[in-house]
Amino acid sequence: MSVMTGGKLKLVQAALRLITESRSLTSLGLRELAREAGLNPNTFYRHFRNLDEFGLQVLGYIAEEMKTGVRELRRMAESSDQASRETVAFVYHYFLNNAAATTVAVRELHGPSPVLRRALENQLDASAREMAEDIIERRLVPGVDDATVHEISHMTIRYILFRAMDYIEKPDQRDRIQLETEHFINRQFRGALVESLPPETIARWASKN
Amino acid sequence: MSVMTGGKLKLVQAALRLITESRSLTSLGLRELAREAGLNPNTFYRHFRNLDEFGLQVLGYIAEEMKTGVRELRRMAESSDQASRETVAFVYHYFLNNAAATTVAVRELHGPSPVLRRALENQLDASAREMAEDIIERRLVPGVDDATVHEISHMTIRYILFRAMDYIEKPDQRDRIQLETEHFINRQFRGALVESLPPETIARWASKN
DNA sequence: CCCCCATGTAGACGACTGTATACTTTTGCG
DNA sequence: CGCAAAAGTATACAGTCGTCTACATGGGGG
């Protein structure tokens, strides 16, 4: 399962290549894949039962890629305590360097195949849980209860993933995207601290500081 | 342009029907469309030059639908001043009643066709601008500057659209989605009020109230 | 060494696709 | 009504697709 070689790898990589050139995983054809990979169409059957199974394997492949990225991220976040700014920069650079995987994830998360959608949702939920637990364990946002941290993590993971797509496609907006992401995160966590208070009270207090 | 009739309408509606049954606009076939609409394949050519033009027309069709929805929403928001809760409920019910259009929008916003993506982005940006201007004019969040209101509106519109997809597909989670959406909005605007203050200061103050 | 099994190739099949040309029906207007 | 344009249909063609069966290669373990 773990390491792919030969034709199998070639086919998966061909899929990633085609998808970045504005295609969708679900719309790829067997022959098209083989053509792009430089293989005979029938070679496909030596590695996959059908296109559905292929899709899942591609998802597994990119999930593996993403996991190593997350691991790096956590290792880096451990060393710095002012997480936000550099962390956001790091994350977007990571997505940029894994544009193909990112594109697949974003496309299929809202794509037509229910199976792939569920698989991706589970993957994202798992990442969100990890992120939340890290935040809670390291007491990064004291004053916010655990359930809320989980909720915010869930939103943030998705927000970043979608913005990563823009980040990849619109180089001229990268600074803005990074900045808005920081705003997003800051507002969510700061907002959570004063969630139960009426806006007027907050505004009055804030204007005095 | 305005009113569709006969075969043209049938084809567009057939597309919406197929898309809700887990398909993507870009992946629809000419013959498939005609079959679903109960028409001869060649009738398609009487109304559309090719499938790309068809896609754009479908988008225009649902954009028209959405616009009337937004108009209703603004009319309703005018009458109540505690916007948030009922507004959110209203919005999700609207999306639920226009499931096909919602699905198309979400699918194609991250779909493989750059043309459709741009068209949808512009549509969403326009809606976000309208929303922001409403909020600013009615002074719903004093203490937050205009640029920030625009930024938050932009995020919120997208957040709600994506959650609307879940809302449609997962009936058992509808209450939770509605609640989390309220949280999202509240945290964004409240967070914006205290954006520039260090979290510790906020937490200390909040714990005293 | 040889054999075997995994991997890759060749050719063919029926089904489906987008499109062109030609014909029929329906519709709206003077 | 009469007739022209619009809308819908029939048939056909070349291309692509997924899949099947049969055959070729080639590298590692007995």
CSV table of C-alpha atoms in Angstrom, one decimal, chain B residues 62-179:
chain,number,residue,atom,x,y,z
B,62,ILE,CA,-29.5,30.5,-11.6
B,63,ALA,CA,-28.0,34.0,-11.0
B,64,GLU,CA,-31.4,35.4,-11.9
B,65,GLU,CA,-33.0,33.0,-9.3
B,66,MET,CA,-30.5,34.0,-6.7
B,67,LYS,CA,-31.0,37.7,-7.2
B,68,THR,CA,-34.7,37.5,-6.4
B,69,GLY,CA,-33.7,35.6,-3.2
B,70,VAL,CA,-31.3,38.3,-2.2
B,71,ARG,CA,-33.9,41.0,-2.8
B,72,GLU,CA,-36.3,39.1,-0.5
B,73,LEU,CA,-33.7,38.8,2.1
B,74,ARG,CA,-32.9,42.5,2.1
B,75,ARG,CA,-36.6,43.4,2.3
B,76,MET,CA,-36.9,41.1,5.3
B,77,ALA,CA,-33.8,42.3,7.0
B,78,GLU,CA,-35.1,45.8,6.8
B,79,SER,CA,-38.1,45.0,9.1
B,80,SER,CA,-36.2,43.3,11.9
B,81,ASP,CA,-33.3,44.9,13.6
B,82,GLN,CA,-32.0,41.8,15.5
B,83,ALA,CA,-30.8,40.5,12.2
B,84,SER,CA,-28.6,37.6,12.8
B,85,ARG,CA,-30.7,34.6,14.0
B,86,GLU,CA,-33.8,34.9,11.8
B,87,THR,CA,-31.7,36.1,8.9
B,88,VAL,CA,-29.5,33.0,9.0
B,89,ALA,CA,-32.6,30.8,9.3
B,90,PHE,CA,-34.2,32.5,6.3
B,91,VAL,CA,-31.1,32.2,4.2
B,92,TYR,CA,-30.7,28.5,4.7
B,93,HIS,CA,-34.3,27.9,4.0
B,94,TYR,CA,-33.9,29.8,0.8
B,95,PHE,CA,-31.0,27.7,-0.2
B,96,LEU,CA,-32.9,24.5,0.7
B,97,ASN,CA,-35.8,25.6,-1.6
B,98,ASN,CA,-33.3,26.3,-4.4
B,99,ALA,CA,-31.2,23.2,-3.9
B,100,ALA,CA,-30.4,22.8,-7.6
B,101,ALA,CA,-29.0,26.3,-8.0
B,102,THR,CA,-27.1,26.0,-4.8
B,103,THR,CA,-25.5,22.8,-5.9
B,104,VAL,CA,-24.5,24.2,-9.2
B,105,ALA,CA,-22.9,27.2,-7.6
B,106,VAL,CA,-20.9,25.3,-5.1
B,107,ARG,CA,-19.8,22.6,-7.6
B,108,GLU,CA,-18.6,25.0,-10.2
B,109,LEU,CA,-17.1,27.6,-7.9
B,110,HIS,CA,-14.3,25.1,-7.4
B,111,GLY,CA,-14.9,23.2,-10.6
B,112,PRO,CA,-12.6,22.6,-13.5
B,113,SER,CA,-13.8,25.4,-15.8
B,114,PRO,CA,-12.0,28.7,-15.3
B,115,VAL,CA,-14.7,30.6,-17.2
B,116,LEU,CA,-17.5,29.4,-14.9
B,117,ARG,CA,-15.3,29.9,-11.8
B,118,ARG,CA,-14.7,33.6,-12.7
B,119,ALA,CA,-18.3,34.1,-13.5
B,120,LEU,CA,-19.4,32.7,-10.1
B,121,GLU,CA,-16.7,34.6,-8.2
B,122,ASN,CA,-17.9,37.9,-9.7
B,123,GLN,CA,-21.5,37.0,-8.7
B,124,LEU,CA,-20.4,36.3,-5.1
B,125,ASP,CA,-18.3,39.4,-4.9
B,126,ALA,CA,-21.2,41.5,-6.0
B,127,SER,CA,-23.4,39.9,-3.4
B,128,ALA,CA,-20.8,40.4,-0.7
B,129,ARG,CA,-20.5,44.1,-1.7
B,130,GLU,CA,-24.3,44.5,-1.4
B,131,MET,CA,-24.3,42.9,2.0
B,132,ALA,CA,-21.5,45.0,3.2
B,133,GLU,CA,-23.1,48.2,2.0
B,134,ASP,CA,-26.3,47.3,3.7
B,135,ILE,CA,-24.5,46.7,7.0
B,136,ILE,CA,-22.6,50.0,6.7
B,137,GLU,CA,-25.6,52.1,5.7
B,138,ARG,CA,-27.8,50.7,8.5
B,139,ARG,CA,-24.9,51.1,11.0
B,140,LEU,CA,-25.4,47.5,12.3
B,141,VAL,CA,-21.9,47.2,13.6
B,142,PRO,CA,-20.6,50.5,14.8
B,143,GLY,CA,-16.9,50.5,15.7
B,144,VAL,CA,-15.9,48.4,12.7
B,145,ASP,CA,-14.4,50.3,9.7
B,146,ASP,CA,-15.8,49.9,6.2
B,147,ALA,CA,-13.0,47.9,4.8
B,148,THR,CA,-13.3,45.3,7.5
B,149,VAL,CA,-17.0,45.0,7.0
B,150,HIS,CA,-16.4,44.3,3.3
B,151,GLU,CA,-13.8,41.7,4.2
B,152,ILE,CA,-16.0,40.0,6.7
B,153,SER,CA,-19.0,40.0,4.2
B,154,HIS,CA,-16.8,38.4,1.6
B,155,MET,CA,-15.9,35.6,4.0
B,156,THR,CA,-19.4,35.2,5.3
B,157,ILE,CA,-21.0,34.9,1.9
B,158,ARG,CA,-18.7,32.0,1.0
B,159,TYR,CA,-18.9,30.4,4.4
B,160,ILE,CA,-22.7,30.3,4.2
B,161,LEU,CA,-22.8,29.0,0.6
B,162,PHE,CA,-20.6,26.1,1.5
B,163,ARG,CA,-22.5,25.3,4.6
B,164,ALA,CA,-25.7,25.5,2.6
B,165,MET,CA,-24.5,22.5,0.7
B,166,ASP,CA,-24.2,20.6,4.0
B,167,TYR,CA,-27.5,22.0,5.1
B,168,ILE,CA,-29.1,20.5,2.0
B,169,GLU,CA,-27.4,17.1,2.2
B,170,LYS,CA,-27.4,16.5,5.9
B,171,PRO,CA,-30.9,17.2,7.3
B,172,ASP,CA,-29.9,15.9,10.8
B,173,GLN,CA,-27.2,18.6,11.1
B,174,ARG,CA,-29.3,21.6,10.1
B,175,ASP,CA,-29.7,23.0,13.6
B,176,ARG,CA,-26.0,22.7,14.3
B,177,ILE,CA,-25.1,24.3,11.0
B,178,GLN,CA,-27.4,27.2,11.7
B,179,LEU,CA,-26.0,27.6,15.2
